[in-house]
GROMACS .gro file of C-alpha atoms in nm:
model
  293
    1MET     CA    1   3.846  -2.201   0.013
    2GLY     CA    2   3.534  -1.946  -0.015
    3TYR     CA    3   3.180  -2.097  -0.036
    4PRO     CA    4   3.215  -2.446   0.028
    5LYS     CA    5   2.925  -2.646  -0.117
    6ASP     CA    6   2.950  -2.970   0.052
    7ILE     CA    7   2.787  -2.827   0.392
    8LYS     CA    8   2.402  -2.953   0.458
    9ILE     CA    9   2.289  -2.615   0.500
   10ILE     CA   10   2.030  -2.507   0.708
   11ASP     CA   11   1.818  -2.209   0.640
   12THR     CA   12   1.642  -2.028   0.904
   13MET     CA   13   1.373  -1.819   0.722
   14LEU     CA   14   1.193  -2.055   0.459
   15GLY     CA   15   0.858  -2.045   0.323
   16ILE     CA   16   0.592  -2.358   0.186
   17PRO     CA   17   0.332  -2.202  -0.032
   18THR     CA   18  -0.019  -2.346  -0.029
   19HIS     CA   19  -0.134  -2.209  -0.352
   20ALA     CA   20   0.025  -2.067  -0.688
   21ASP     CA   21  -0.079  -1.696  -0.622
   22ARG     CA   22   0.026  -1.488  -0.317
   23SER     CA   23  -0.328  -1.399  -0.264
   24GLY     CA   24  -0.379  -1.385   0.151
   25TRP     CA   25   0.007  -1.418   0.238
   26TYR     CA   26  -0.001  -1.076   0.407
   27ASP     CA   27  -0.383  -1.016   0.483
   28SER     CA   28  -0.269  -0.956   0.859
   29PHE     CA   29  -0.148  -0.589   0.824
   30ARG     CA   30  -0.257  -0.470   0.492
   31PRO     CA   31  -0.507  -0.237   0.717
   32LEU     CA   32  -0.170  -0.092   0.776
   33LEU     CA   33  -0.113   0.006   0.428
   34ASN     CA   34  -0.171   0.359   0.321
   35ASP     CA   35  -0.049   0.397  -0.017
   36GLN     CA   36  -0.272   0.267  -0.325
   37GLN     CA   37   0.055   0.091  -0.482
   38SER     CA   38   0.112  -0.112  -0.189
   39ARG     CA   39  -0.234  -0.195  -0.132
   40ASP     CA   40  -0.239  -0.285  -0.525
   41MET     CA   41   0.068  -0.481  -0.552
   42PHE     CA   42   0.008  -0.811  -0.672
   43LYS     CA   43   0.311  -1.023  -0.572
   44MET     CA   44   0.434  -0.851  -0.216
   45PRO     CA   45   0.378  -0.492  -0.031
   46ALA     CA   46   0.779  -0.448  -0.053
   47GLN     CA   47   0.816  -0.535  -0.425
   48TYR     CA   48   0.963  -0.215  -0.506
   49MET     CA   49   1.275  -0.401  -0.296
   50PHE     CA   50   1.289  -0.706  -0.484
   51LYS     CA   51   1.281  -0.848  -0.877
   52ASP     CA   52   1.219  -1.138  -0.985
   53ILE     CA   53   1.012  -1.281  -0.694
   54PRO     CA   54   0.985  -1.651  -0.740
   55GLU     CA   55   0.661  -1.812  -0.827
   56ALA     CA   56   0.583  -2.182  -0.811
   57SER     CA   57   0.380  -2.339  -1.109
   58SER     CA   58   0.024  -2.367  -1.136
   59ASP     CA   59   0.027  -2.737  -1.186
   60VAL     CA   60   0.203  -2.753  -0.863
   61SER     CA   61  -0.075  -2.999  -0.621
   62ASP     CA   62   0.203  -3.101  -0.369
   63PHE     CA   63   0.321  -2.792  -0.200
   64VAL     CA   64   0.521  -2.950   0.038
   65GLY     CA   65   0.719  -3.178  -0.233
   66TRP     CA   66   0.767  -2.923  -0.458
   67THR     CA   67   0.948  -2.733  -0.172
   68ILE     CA   68   1.148  -3.011  -0.035
   69ALA     CA   69   1.300  -3.034  -0.432
   70GLN     CA   70   1.394  -2.690  -0.425
   71MET     CA   71   1.547  -2.726  -0.138
   72ASP     CA   72   1.745  -3.074  -0.261
   73LYS     CA   73   1.871  -2.837  -0.558
   74HIS     CA   74   2.092  -2.639  -0.305
   75ASN     CA   75   2.169  -2.901  -0.062
   76ILE     CA   76   1.952  -2.727   0.223
   77ASP     CA   77   1.920  -3.030   0.468
   78LYS     CA   78   1.659  -2.832   0.712
   79ALA     CA   79   1.450  -2.522   0.699
   80MET     CA   80   1.264  -2.344   0.914
   81VAL     CA   81   0.905  -2.253   0.805
   82GLY     CA   82   0.627  -2.087   1.002
   83PHE     CA   83   0.357  -2.318   1.153
   84ASN     CA   84   0.032  -2.193   1.032
   85GLU     CA   85  -0.190  -2.457   1.160
   86ASP     CA   86  -0.335  -2.529   0.891
   87GLU     CA   87  -0.280  -2.842   0.631
   88THR     CA   88   0.016  -2.765   0.449
   89SER     CA   89   0.211  -2.729   0.793
   90ARG     CA   90   0.097  -3.044   0.920
   91GLN     CA   91   0.160  -3.215   0.591
   92ALA     CA   92   0.481  -3.104   0.658
   93ALA     CA   93   0.549  -3.174   0.985
   94LYS     CA   94   0.422  -3.558   0.962
   95ASP     CA   95   0.560  -3.649   0.621
   96TYR     CA   96   0.920  -3.461   0.656
   97PRO     CA   97   0.993  -3.449   1.028
   98ASN     CA   98   1.376  -3.424   0.943
   99ARG     CA   99   1.362  -3.163   0.695
  100PHE     CA  100   1.157  -2.886   0.881
  101LEU     CA  101   1.142  -2.678   1.185
  102PHE     CA  102   0.897  -2.431   1.282
  103ASP     CA  103   0.877  -2.127   1.400
  104LEU     CA  104   0.548  -2.001   1.541
  105PRO     CA  105   0.479  -1.661   1.423
  106CYS     CA  106   0.222  -1.484   1.685
  107ASN     CA  107   0.050  -1.140   1.788
  108PRO     CA  108   0.134  -1.005   2.112
  109ASN     CA  109  -0.173  -0.807   2.137
  110ASN     CA  110  -0.366  -1.152   2.170
  111GLY     CA  111  -0.210  -1.187   2.557
  112MET     CA  112  -0.188  -1.502   2.736
  113ASP     CA  113  -0.439  -1.682   2.423
  114GLU     CA  114  -0.128  -1.637   2.222
  115VAL     CA  115   0.104  -1.763   2.521
  116ARG     CA  116  -0.160  -2.072   2.548
  117ARG     CA  117  -0.129  -2.126   2.199
  118VAL     CA  118   0.274  -2.125   2.173
  119LYS     CA  119   0.236  -2.397   2.469
  120ARG     CA  120  -0.012  -2.595   2.291
  121LEU     CA  121   0.153  -2.619   2.009
  122HIS     CA  122   0.498  -2.650   2.105
  123ALA     CA  123   0.355  -2.960   2.286
  124GLU     CA  124   0.219  -3.126   1.950
  125TYR     CA  125   0.465  -3.022   1.725
  126GLY     CA  126   0.781  -2.945   1.919
  127ILE     CA  127   0.785  -2.568   1.752
  128LYS     CA  128   1.142  -2.449   1.773
  129SER     CA  129   1.059  -2.088   1.796
  130VAL     CA  130   0.837  -1.801   1.831
  131SER     CA  131   0.822  -1.526   1.578
  132VAL     CA  132   0.690  -1.160   1.590
  133PHE     CA  133   0.673  -0.920   1.291
  134PRO     CA  134   0.655  -0.586   1.543
  135ALA     CA  135   0.607  -0.335   1.221
  136GLY     CA  136   0.361  -0.602   1.117
  137THR     CA  137   0.156  -0.650   1.419
  138CYS     CA  138  -0.219  -0.490   1.392
  139PRO     CA  139  -0.217  -0.289   1.601
  140GLN     CA  140   0.185  -0.245   1.590
  141VAL     CA  141   0.338  -0.327   1.909
  142ALA     CA  142   0.726  -0.238   1.953
  143ILE     CA  143   0.974  -0.467   2.055
  144ASN     CA  144   1.020  -0.354   2.418
  145ASP     CA  145   0.638  -0.305   2.460
  146ALA     CA  146   0.483  -0.479   2.736
  147ARG     CA  147   0.263  -0.689   2.534
  148MET     CA  148   0.592  -0.851   2.405
  149TYR     CA  149   0.667  -0.956   2.783
  150PRO     CA  150   0.429  -1.278   2.807
  151LEU     CA  151   0.598  -1.396   2.482
  152TYR     CA  152   0.948  -1.347   2.612
  153ALA     CA  153   0.836  -1.506   2.935
  154CYS     CA  154   0.720  -1.800   2.781
  155CYS     CA  155   1.006  -1.876   2.517
  156VAL     CA  156   1.214  -1.839   2.844
  157GLU     CA  157   1.005  -2.100   2.979
  158LEU     CA  158   1.032  -2.336   2.709
  159ASP     CA  159   1.371  -2.234   2.634
  160ILE     CA  160   1.309  -2.171   2.268
  161PRO     CA  161   1.430  -1.848   2.077
  162ILE     CA  162   1.225  -1.556   1.933
  163VAL     CA  163   1.308  -1.432   1.640
  164LEU     CA  164   1.214  -1.080   1.544
  165ASN     CA  165   1.189  -0.857   1.243
  166VAL     CA  166   1.437  -0.561   1.350
  167GLY     CA  167   1.553  -0.250   1.134
  168VAL     CA  168   1.328  -0.025   0.879
  169PRO     CA  169   1.034  -0.269   0.724
  170GLY     CA  170   1.052  -0.329   0.354
  171PRO     CA  171   0.684  -0.268   0.337
  172ARG     CA  172   0.572   0.098   0.380
  173ILE     CA  173   0.422   0.106   0.764
  174PRO     CA  174   0.599   0.277   1.048
  175MET     CA  175   0.924   0.180   1.172
  176HIS     CA  176   0.943   0.300   1.520
  177THR     CA  177   0.845  -0.054   1.661
  178GLN     CA  178   1.146  -0.185   1.488
  179LYS     CA  179   1.439  -0.027   1.634
  180VAL     CA  180   1.700  -0.158   1.722
  181GLU     CA  181   1.784  -0.001   2.053
  182HIS     CA  182   1.482  -0.136   2.209
  183LEU     CA  183   1.680  -0.478   2.257
  184ASP     CA  184   1.918  -0.304   2.514
  185GLU     CA  185   1.594  -0.324   2.742
  186VAL     CA  186   1.458  -0.674   2.652
  187CYS     CA  187   1.804  -0.873   2.690
  188TRP     CA  188   1.898  -0.625   2.984
  189PHE     CA  189   1.531  -0.782   3.144
  190PHE     CA  190   1.529  -1.117   2.993
  191PRO     CA  191   1.909  -1.204   2.994
  192GLU     CA  192   1.816  -1.640   2.972
  193LEU     CA  193   1.613  -1.531   2.636
  194LYS     CA  194   1.794  -1.582   2.312
  195VAL     CA  195   1.643  -1.365   2.056
  196VAL     CA  196   1.750  -1.326   1.683
  197MET     CA  197   1.735  -1.047   1.489
  198ARG     CA  198   1.565  -1.099   1.141
  199HIS     CA  199   1.561  -0.884   0.814
  200GLY     CA  200   1.886  -0.697   0.861
  201ALA     CA  201   1.894  -0.469   1.142
  202GLU     CA  202   1.932  -0.145   0.894
  203PRO     CA  203   2.052   0.121   0.893
  204TRP     CA  204   2.128   0.010   1.258
  205GLU     CA  205   2.368  -0.273   1.168
  206ASP     CA  206   2.624  -0.103   1.381
  207LEU     CA  207   2.426  -0.090   1.664
  208ALA     CA  208   2.289  -0.455   1.629
  209VAL     CA  209   2.680  -0.555   1.644
  210LYS     CA  210   2.767  -0.356   1.939
  211LEU     CA  211   2.448  -0.515   2.133
  212MET     CA  212   2.571  -0.873   2.025
  213ILE     CA  213   2.899  -0.833   2.190
  214LYS     CA  214   2.722  -0.675   2.488
  215TYR     CA  215   2.448  -0.973   2.515
  216PRO     CA  216   2.547  -1.343   2.504
  217ASN     CA  217   2.191  -1.459   2.373
  218LEU     CA  218   2.114  -1.192   2.121
  219TYR     CA  219   2.206  -1.317   1.766
  220TYR     CA  220   2.152  -1.200   1.367
  221SER     CA  221   2.001  -1.385   1.083
  222THR     CA  222   2.065  -1.312   0.704
  223SER     CA  223   1.697  -1.357   0.615
  224ALA     CA  224   1.555  -1.076   0.310
  225PHE     CA  225   1.910  -0.981   0.215
  226ALA     CA  226   2.041  -1.093  -0.128
  227PRO     CA  227   2.413  -1.215  -0.011
  228LYS     CA  228   2.552  -0.941  -0.202
  229HIS     CA  229   2.380  -0.721   0.054
  230TYR     CA  230   2.492  -0.840   0.363
  231PRO     CA  231   2.611  -0.559   0.562
  232LYS     CA  232   2.979  -0.482   0.567
  233ALA     CA  233   2.942  -0.452   0.923
  234ILE     CA  234   2.762  -0.805   0.972
  235ILE     CA  235   3.030  -0.967   0.770
  236ASP     CA  236   3.324  -0.812   0.954
  237TYR     CA  237   3.164  -0.918   1.303
  238ALA     CA  238   3.152  -1.241   1.195
  239ASN     CA  239   3.510  -1.276   1.039
  240THR     CA  240   3.644  -1.173   1.404
  241ARG     CA  241   3.457  -1.218   1.730
  242GLY     CA  242   3.100  -1.276   1.603
  243ALA     CA  243   3.141  -1.631   1.419
  244ASP     CA  244   2.898  -1.777   1.652
  245LYS     CA  245   2.665  -1.474   1.640
  246ILE     CA  246   2.573  -1.490   1.254
  247ILE     CA  247   2.322  -1.740   1.070
  248TYR     CA  248   2.214  -1.785   0.747
  249ALA     CA  249   1.842  -1.753   0.622
  250GLY     CA  250   1.725  -1.709   0.292
  251TYR     CA  251   1.372  -1.529   0.175
  252PHE     CA  252   1.254  -1.812  -0.021
  253PRO     CA  253   1.004  -1.765  -0.163
  254MET     CA  254   0.863  -1.413  -0.042
  255GLY     CA  255   1.092  -1.217  -0.221
  256LEU     CA  256   1.448  -1.430  -0.344
  257SER     CA  257   1.484  -1.721  -0.515
  258LEU     CA  258   1.739  -1.990  -0.418
  259ASP     CA  259   1.911  -1.977  -0.759
  260ARG     CA  260   2.002  -1.604  -0.689
  261ILE     CA  261   2.097  -1.677  -0.321
  262PHE     CA  262   2.330  -1.907  -0.396
  263LYS     CA  263   2.518  -1.791  -0.695
  264ASP     CA  264   2.558  -1.437  -0.495
  265MET     CA  265   2.684  -1.647  -0.244
  266GLU     CA  266   3.010  -1.768  -0.382
  267ASN     CA  267   3.141  -1.403  -0.361
  268VAL     CA  268   3.069  -1.348   0.012
  269PRO     CA  269   3.413  -1.290   0.194
  270LEU     CA  270   3.367  -1.477   0.526
  271LYS     CA  271   3.642  -1.682   0.622
  272ASP     CA  272   3.696  -2.032   0.579
  273GLU     CA  273   3.677  -2.154   0.954
  274VAL     CA  274   3.311  -1.911   0.938
  275TRP     CA  275   3.120  -2.059   0.667
  276PRO     CA  276   3.031  -2.447   0.856
  277LYS     CA  277   2.913  -2.228   1.153
  278PHE     CA  278   2.715  -1.984   0.930
  279LEU     CA  279   2.550  -2.197   0.718
  280ARG     CA  280   2.482  -2.464   0.983
  281GLU     CA  281   2.628  -2.523   1.285
  282ASN     CA  282   2.516  -2.212   1.477
  283ALA     CA  283   2.157  -2.305   1.393
  284MET     CA  284   2.194  -2.655   1.488
  285LYS     CA  285   2.271  -2.531   1.831
  286LEU     CA  286   2.055  -2.209   1.906
  287PHE     CA  287   1.757  -2.397   1.793
  288LYS     CA  288   1.872  -2.763   1.943
  289LEU     CA  289   1.855  -2.968   1.641
  290GLY     CA  290   2.028  -3.327   1.584
  291ASP     CA  291   2.298  -3.379   1.848
  292TYR     CA  292   2.257  -3.019   2.012
  293ALA     CA  293   1.909  -3.141   2.104
   0.00000   0.00000   0.00000
């Protein structure tokens, strides 16, 4: 059968622009960029990895509505976006409560203030997960660093997953904070914590699979990869004992267009019975949506 186009997709990484250009999107880790090319890149600091980066038209006035239109074009039922405590996030939550779920990007350097922020926004907006970009946190914080532990404990208490960038980061910043091996310590110490690996885990994708076999609450999302580049180890795992562990995530509009993603998707060699889990069911269960809430 191949890629089934009738499934109502859940995209676990999508963004809502706040303006037509990308100024300000990456300010949080700009101090970590040492080379001039990265500092001067107009669209994104990992632009060397992506081509044809999507852009919103300059005449768009309602970016939330514009994003919904892009989702509808590709049968995306719901999308997880970062809640940035701005008017755009609040509008999305108010106007489209059934179309968006929110993760909360966090800075573990902020200690208990960040924990209190998570709890407040979880109560106010039903935040479904916390996310951290360890290499892009300024200063950087490793996955197994003590500064991460208050956020991990908070997620356990609220029973929400944490989504972590793992593997070599795209921007030209040090990678040591995102080594997949760090997850072994975290998953061991927090057996109740649900962890989702984001952004590939390369070049340690085989280790990522080994750890998912070892730890029942460790998952993998396909964010920031065009489907033609999904790691073979991940596809093989999804087609065997990992069908419940691999979750679809795109990268629109940060680096990939939805047209590109779903054109490539037709050639992904998943088994027929895996597609519904990958595109929808695993996310429904993990993030407690609909009948799984």
